[in-house]
């Protein structure tokens, strides 16, 4: 079944477990032709910055870039912290952030893979990445949500949110709604909503 979806201006991308990548557009669902064994792997996330290229995060197999007939695979050998990729997100510059089971990395076409070092991210599992506007990105980690700030493809700061009560939670998913509120999906503690000041919780008891 589908395990992650991403939407751009023209299509919805559905990443699946062992069943390839599906694209919904023009009221139909297509399965793009992607290389074997990729179709047999779990696709954890998708990023499509343009009509002619697609990035895929692969569980235990790295990050795959498709551009026309050219295919480039980035793994631990190229510098990723782990081959188990959970999440992908683009910065405004076009650089790609790759969240893995053991930390965060950046991929730039001109310089390849750069691991991003910070005590709040090192060897942390980065389950989700969501752009927060400008060069800021929310990360869902196994130690809570983190707000990342970038400038010129350099990581400037990583913020914890201890006052929210979400610090220390396993955060699997992050969503930013139309009112710029942050929704987080946790492991065992329900969903949390953060409006910049307060956090409200929704659990199975509600």
PDB file of C-alpha atoms in Angstrom, residues 12-205:
ATOM      1  CA  UNK A  12       0.116  13.709  -6.443  1.00  0.00           C
ATOM      2  CA  UNK A  13       2.975  11.222  -5.982  1.00  0.00           C
ATOM      3  CA  UNK A  14       2.229   8.024  -4.038  1.00  0.00           C
ATOM      4  CA  UNK A  15       5.236   6.150  -2.676  1.00  0.00           C
ATOM      5  CA  UNK A  16       4.583   2.504  -1.895  1.00  0.00           C
ATOM      6  CA  UNK A  17       6.003  -0.494  -0.101  1.00  0.00           C
ATOM      7  CA  UNK A  18       7.453  -2.910  -2.659  1.00  0.00           C
ATOM      8  CA  UNK A  19       5.127  -1.693  -5.423  1.00  0.00           C
ATOM      9  CA  UNK A  20       6.925   1.236  -7.013  1.00  0.00           C
ATOM     10  CA  UNK A  21       5.858   4.841  -7.504  1.00  0.00           C
ATOM     11  CA  UNK A  22       2.393   5.960  -8.590  1.00  0.00           C
ATOM     12  CA  UNK A  23       1.412   9.372  -9.940  1.00  0.00           C
ATOM     13  CA  UNK A  24      -2.149  10.720  -9.877  1.00  0.00           C
ATOM     14  CA  UNK A  25      -2.856  13.424 -12.454  1.00  0.00           C
ATOM     15  CA  UNK A  26      -5.538  14.269 -14.990  1.00  0.00           C
ATOM     16  CA  UNK A  27      -8.000  12.023 -13.110  1.00  0.00           C
ATOM     17  CA  UNK A  28      -5.944   8.889 -13.614  1.00  0.00           C
ATOM     18  CA  UNK A  29      -3.223   6.924 -11.825  1.00  0.00           C
ATOM     19  CA  UNK A  30      -0.034   5.951 -13.650  1.00  0.00           C
ATOM     20  CA  UNK A  31       2.936   3.873 -12.541  1.00  0.00           C
ATOM     21  CA  UNK A  32       6.019   5.481 -14.049  1.00  0.00           C
ATOM     22  CA  UNK A  33       8.683   3.250 -15.510  1.00  0.00           C
ATOM     23  CA  UNK A  34      11.410   3.094 -12.894  1.00  0.00           C
ATOM     24  CA  UNK A  35      14.410   0.791 -12.786  1.00  0.00           C
ATOM     25  CA  UNK A  36      14.354  -2.637 -11.248  1.00  0.00           C
ATOM     26  CA  UNK A  37      15.170  -3.366  -8.427  1.00  0.00           C
ATOM     27  CA  UNK A  38      13.739   0.041  -7.383  1.00  0.00           C
ATOM     28  CA  UNK A  39      10.219  -1.187  -8.087  1.00  0.00           C
ATOM     29  CA  UNK A  40      10.786  -3.999  -5.599  1.00  0.00           C
ATOM     30  CA  UNK A  41      11.990  -1.656  -2.850  1.00  0.00           C
ATOM     31  CA  UNK A  42      10.074   0.433  -0.332  1.00  0.00           C
ATOM     32  CA  UNK A  43       9.921   4.035  -1.544  1.00  0.00           C
ATOM     33  CA  UNK A  44       9.768   6.156   1.591  1.00  0.00           C
ATOM     34  CA  UNK A  45       9.449   9.638   0.080  1.00  0.00           C
ATOM     35  CA  UNK A  46       9.295  11.499  -3.228  1.00  0.00           C
ATOM     36  CA  UNK A  47      10.464  14.956  -4.276  1.00  0.00           C
ATOM     37  CA  UNK A  48       9.778  16.255  -7.772  1.00  0.00           C
ATOM     38  CA  UNK A  49      11.287  19.729  -8.233  1.00  0.00           C
ATOM     39  CA  UNK A  50      10.548  19.808 -11.969  1.00  0.00           C
ATOM     40  CA  UNK A  51       8.628  18.012 -14.683  1.00  0.00           C
ATOM     41  CA  UNK A  52      11.736  16.231 -15.920  1.00  0.00           C
ATOM     42  CA  UNK A  53      13.256  15.008 -12.658  1.00  0.00           C
ATOM     43  CA  UNK A  54      12.249  13.027  -9.596  1.00  0.00           C
ATOM     44  CA  UNK A  55      13.975  12.113  -6.348  1.00  0.00           C
ATOM     45  CA  UNK A  56      13.032   9.017  -4.373  1.00  0.00           C
ATOM     46  CA  UNK A  57      14.015   8.005  -0.864  1.00  0.00           C
ATOM     47  CA  UNK A  58      14.566   4.254  -0.596  1.00  0.00           C
ATOM     48  CA  UNK A  59      14.521   2.145   2.541  1.00  0.00           C
ATOM     49  CA  UNK A  60      17.974   0.592   3.012  1.00  0.00           C
ATOM     50  CA  UNK A  61      19.006   1.620  -0.512  1.00  0.00           C
ATOM     51  CA  UNK A  62      19.742   5.381  -0.436  1.00  0.00           C
ATOM     52  CA  UNK A  63      18.355   8.280  -2.486  1.00  0.00           C
ATOM     53  CA  UNK A  64      17.687   7.878  -6.204  1.00  0.00           C
ATOM     54  CA  UNK A  65      17.652  10.758  -8.710  1.00  0.00           C
ATOM     55  CA  UNK A  66      15.847  10.246 -12.036  1.00  0.00           C
ATOM     56  CA  UNK A  67      16.352  12.796 -14.821  1.00  0.00           C
ATOM     57  CA  UNK A  68      15.217  11.563 -18.195  1.00  0.00           C
ATOM     58  CA  UNK A  69      17.105   8.330 -18.825  1.00  0.00           C
ATOM     59  CA  UNK A  70      19.840   9.203 -16.330  1.00  0.00           C
ATOM     60  CA  UNK A  71      19.703   7.551 -12.926  1.00  0.00           C
ATOM     61  CA  UNK A  72      22.009   8.434 -10.035  1.00  0.00           C
ATOM     62  CA  UNK A  73      21.986   6.597  -6.708  1.00  0.00           C
ATOM     63  CA  UNK A  74      23.392   8.201  -3.548  1.00  0.00           C
ATOM     64  CA  UNK A  75      24.271   5.898  -0.654  1.00  0.00           C
ATOM     65  CA  UNK A  76      26.593   5.703   2.335  1.00  0.00           C
ATOM     66  CA  UNK A  77      29.455   5.296  -0.141  1.00  0.00           C
ATOM     67  CA  UNK A  78      28.744   8.833  -1.403  1.00  0.00           C
ATOM     68  CA  UNK A  79      28.420  10.233   2.141  1.00  0.00           C
ATOM     69  CA  UNK A  80      24.845   9.647   3.370  1.00  0.00           C
ATOM     70  CA  UNK A  81      24.697   8.977   7.141  1.00  0.00           C
ATOM     71  CA  UNK A  82      22.619   5.858   6.427  1.00  0.00           C
ATOM     72  CA  UNK A  83      21.175   4.012   3.435  1.00  0.00           C
ATOM     73  CA  UNK A  84      17.797   3.984   5.205  1.00  0.00           C
ATOM     74  CA  UNK A  85      16.219   7.187   3.865  1.00  0.00           C
ATOM     75  CA  UNK A  86      12.994   8.378   5.503  1.00  0.00           C
ATOM     76  CA  UNK A  87      12.393  11.871   4.105  1.00  0.00           C
ATOM     77  CA  UNK A  88      13.309  14.408   1.416  1.00  0.00           C
ATOM     78  CA  UNK A  89      12.865  18.174   1.097  1.00  0.00           C
ATOM     79  CA  UNK A  90      14.213  20.850  -1.225  1.00  0.00           C
ATOM     80  CA  UNK A  91      15.610  24.208  -0.177  1.00  0.00           C
ATOM     81  CA  UNK A  92      14.939  27.296  -2.318  1.00  0.00           C
ATOM     82  CA  UNK A  93      18.403  26.934  -3.864  1.00  0.00           C
ATOM     83  CA  UNK A  94      17.492  23.503  -5.224  1.00  0.00           C
ATOM     84  CA  UNK A  95      19.683  21.621  -2.746  1.00  0.00           C
ATOM     85  CA  UNK A  96      18.052  18.448  -1.440  1.00  0.00           C
ATOM     86  CA  UNK A  97      17.825  17.571   2.252  1.00  0.00           C
ATOM     87  CA  UNK A  98      17.877  13.844   2.985  1.00  0.00           C
ATOM     88  CA  UNK A  99      16.632  12.600   6.350  1.00  0.00           C
ATOM     89  CA  UNK A 100      17.977   9.177   7.271  1.00  0.00           C
ATOM     90  CA  UNK A 101      17.935   6.733  10.159  1.00  0.00           C
ATOM     91  CA  UNK A 102      21.239   8.201  11.403  1.00  0.00           C
ATOM     92  CA  UNK A 103      21.090  11.905  10.666  1.00  0.00           C
ATOM     93  CA  UNK A 104      20.673  14.532   7.965  1.00  0.00           C
ATOM     94  CA  UNK A 105      22.559  15.222   4.747  1.00  0.00           C
ATOM     95  CA  UNK A 106      22.395  17.648   1.822  1.00  0.00           C
ATOM     96  CA  UNK A 107      22.838  16.760  -1.836  1.00  0.00           C
ATOM     97  CA  UNK A 108      23.975  19.420  -4.310  1.00  0.00           C
ATOM     98  CA  UNK A 109      24.609  18.557  -7.924  1.00  0.00           C
ATOM     99  CA  UNK A 110      27.880  20.442  -8.071  1.00  0.00           C
ATOM    100  CA  UNK A 111      29.376  19.006  -4.881  1.00  0.00           C
ATOM    101  CA  UNK A 112      27.502  15.783  -4.084  1.00  0.00           C
ATOM    102  CA  UNK A 113      26.631  14.702  -0.542  1.00  0.00           C
ATOM    103  CA  UNK A 114      27.425  16.757   2.562  1.00  0.00           C
ATOM    104  CA  UNK A 115      26.487  15.364   6.002  1.00  0.00           C
ATOM    105  CA  UNK A 116      24.968  18.125   8.158  1.00  0.00           C
ATOM    106  CA  UNK A 117      26.428  18.084  11.659  1.00  0.00           C
ATOM    107  CA  UNK A 118      24.659  19.347  14.771  1.00  0.00           C
ATOM    108  CA  UNK A 119      24.392  17.864  18.249  1.00  0.00           C
ATOM    109  CA  UNK A 120      20.578  17.894  17.974  1.00  0.00           C
ATOM    110  CA  UNK A 121      20.636  15.942  14.706  1.00  0.00           C
ATOM    111  CA  UNK A 122      23.692  13.686  14.820  1.00  0.00           C
ATOM    112  CA  UNK A 123      22.665  10.013  14.708  1.00  0.00           C
ATOM    113  CA  UNK A 124      19.013  11.008  15.162  1.00  0.00           C
ATOM    114  CA  UNK A 125      16.360   9.403  12.970  1.00  0.00           C
ATOM    115  CA  UNK A 126      14.824  12.070  10.708  1.00  0.00           C
ATOM    116  CA  UNK A 127      11.352  10.715   9.946  1.00  0.00           C
ATOM    117  CA  UNK A 128       9.924  13.752   8.143  1.00  0.00           C
ATOM    118  CA  UNK A 129      11.005  17.056   6.578  1.00  0.00           C
ATOM    119  CA  UNK A 130       8.622  19.897   5.714  1.00  0.00           C
ATOM    120  CA  UNK A 131       9.467  23.334   4.342  1.00  0.00           C
ATOM    121  CA  UNK A 132       8.440  26.092   6.745  1.00  0.00           C
ATOM    122  CA  UNK A 133       8.849  29.028   4.347  1.00  0.00           C
ATOM    123  CA  UNK A 134      12.007  30.783   3.234  1.00  0.00           C
ATOM    124  CA  UNK A 135      15.013  28.673   4.142  1.00  0.00           C
ATOM    125  CA  UNK A 136      13.471  27.100   7.236  1.00  0.00           C
ATOM    126  CA  UNK A 137      12.538  23.424   7.503  1.00  0.00           C
ATOM    127  CA  UNK A 138      10.691  21.440  10.166  1.00  0.00           C
ATOM    128  CA  UNK A 139      12.134  18.032  10.966  1.00  0.00           C
ATOM    129  CA  UNK A 140      10.310  15.239  12.757  1.00  0.00           C
ATOM    130  CA  UNK A 141      12.871  13.204  14.710  1.00  0.00           C
ATOM    131  CA  UNK A 142      13.034  10.437  17.286  1.00  0.00           C
ATOM    132  CA  UNK A 143      13.663  13.155  19.892  1.00  0.00           C
ATOM    133  CA  UNK A 144      10.886  15.578  18.949  1.00  0.00           C
ATOM    134  CA  UNK A 145      10.333  18.305  16.342  1.00  0.00           C
ATOM    135  CA  UNK A 146      13.251  20.499  15.286  1.00  0.00           C
ATOM    136  CA  UNK A 147      13.207  23.796  13.398  1.00  0.00           C
ATOM    137  CA  UNK A 148      16.159  24.090  11.010  1.00  0.00           C
ATOM    138  CA  UNK A 149      17.377  27.407   9.571  1.00  0.00           C
ATOM    139  CA  UNK A 150      19.590  27.606   6.476  1.00  0.00           C
ATOM    140  CA  UNK A 151      21.457  30.324   4.620  1.00  0.00           C
ATOM    141  CA  UNK A 152      23.273  29.774   1.319  1.00  0.00           C
ATOM    142  CA  UNK A 153      22.920  26.009   1.778  1.00  0.00           C
ATOM    143  CA  UNK A 154      24.599  26.173   5.196  1.00  0.00           C
ATOM    144  CA  UNK A 155      22.844  24.958   8.342  1.00  0.00           C
ATOM    145  CA  UNK A 156      22.728  27.989  10.664  1.00  0.00           C
ATOM    146  CA  UNK A 157      20.764  26.668  13.614  1.00  0.00           C
ATOM    147  CA  UNK A 158      18.636  23.841  14.969  1.00  0.00           C
ATOM    148  CA  UNK A 159      15.957  24.741  17.520  1.00  0.00           C
ATOM    149  CA  UNK A 160      14.335  22.488  20.074  1.00  0.00           C
ATOM    150  CA  UNK A 161      10.858  23.269  21.378  1.00  0.00           C
ATOM    151  CA  UNK A 162      11.052  22.221  25.050  1.00  0.00           C
ATOM    152  CA  UNK A 163       8.193  24.471  26.160  1.00  0.00           C
ATOM    153  CA  UNK A 164       5.721  22.657  23.905  1.00  0.00           C
ATOM    154  CA  UNK A 165       5.929  19.334  25.707  1.00  0.00           C
ATOM    155  CA  UNK A 166       6.779  17.689  22.374  1.00  0.00           C
ATOM    156  CA  UNK A 167      10.517  17.512  23.003  1.00  0.00           C
ATOM    157  CA  UNK A 168      11.557  13.903  23.476  1.00  0.00           C
ATOM    158  CA  UNK A 169       8.567  12.535  21.550  1.00  0.00           C
ATOM    159  CA  UNK A 170       9.049  10.321  18.502  1.00  0.00           C
ATOM    160  CA  UNK A 171       7.619  12.457  15.679  1.00  0.00           C
ATOM    161  CA  UNK A 172       6.793  10.478  12.558  1.00  0.00           C
ATOM    162  CA  UNK A 173       5.041  13.169  10.535  1.00  0.00           C
ATOM    163  CA  UNK A 174       4.725  16.955  10.323  1.00  0.00           C
ATOM    164  CA  UNK A 175       2.067  18.977   8.522  1.00  0.00           C
ATOM    165  CA  UNK A 176       1.843  22.750   8.147  1.00  0.00           C
ATOM    166  CA  UNK A 177      -1.746  23.893   7.637  1.00  0.00           C
ATOM    167  CA  UNK A 178      -3.100  26.969   5.847  1.00  0.00           C
ATOM    168  CA  UNK A 179      -2.882  28.993   9.088  1.00  0.00           C
ATOM    169  CA  UNK A 180       0.814  28.083   9.461  1.00  0.00           C
ATOM    170  CA  UNK A 181       0.087  25.897  12.477  1.00  0.00           C
ATOM    171  CA  UNK A 182       2.320  22.862  12.923  1.00  0.00           C
ATOM    172  CA  UNK A 183       0.693  19.445  13.308  1.00  0.00           C
ATOM    173  CA  UNK A 184       2.812  16.517  14.448  1.00  0.00           C
ATOM    174  CA  UNK A 185       2.036  12.810  14.496  1.00  0.00           C
ATOM    175  CA  UNK A 186       3.747  11.016  17.388  1.00  0.00           C
ATOM    176  CA  UNK A 187       4.396   7.449  18.453  1.00  0.00           C
ATOM    177  CA  UNK A 188       1.848   6.662  21.143  1.00  0.00           C
ATOM    178  CA  UNK A 189       0.983  10.214  22.200  1.00  0.00           C
ATOM    179  CA  UNK A 190      -1.501  11.124  19.487  1.00  0.00           C
ATOM    180  CA  UNK A 191      -1.294  14.263  17.358  1.00  0.00           C
ATOM    181  CA  UNK A 192      -0.104  17.642  18.536  1.00  0.00           C
ATOM    182  CA  UNK A 193      -0.884  21.101  17.143  1.00  0.00           C
ATOM    183  CA  UNK A 194       1.528  23.978  17.712  1.00  0.00           C
ATOM    184  CA  UNK A 195       0.481  27.550  16.860  1.00  0.00           C
ATOM    185  CA  UNK A 196       3.764  29.187  17.767  1.00  0.00           C
ATOM    186  CA  UNK A 197       2.788  29.626  21.406  1.00  0.00           C
ATOM    187  CA  UNK A 198       0.610  26.775  22.641  1.00  0.00           C
ATOM    188  CA  UNK A 199       0.277  23.059  21.967  1.00  0.00           C
ATOM    189  CA  UNK A 200      -3.001  21.153  21.939  1.00  0.00           C
ATOM    190  CA  UNK A 201      -3.228  17.361  21.837  1.00  0.00           C
ATOM    191  CA  UNK A 202      -5.583  14.933  20.093  1.00  0.00           C
ATOM    192  CA  UNK A 203      -5.461  11.321  21.298  1.00  0.00           C
ATOM    193  CA  UNK A 204      -7.557   8.173  20.980  1.00  0.00           C
ATOM    194  CA  UNK A 205      -9.565   9.322  24.015  1.00  0.00           C
TER     195      UNK A 205
END
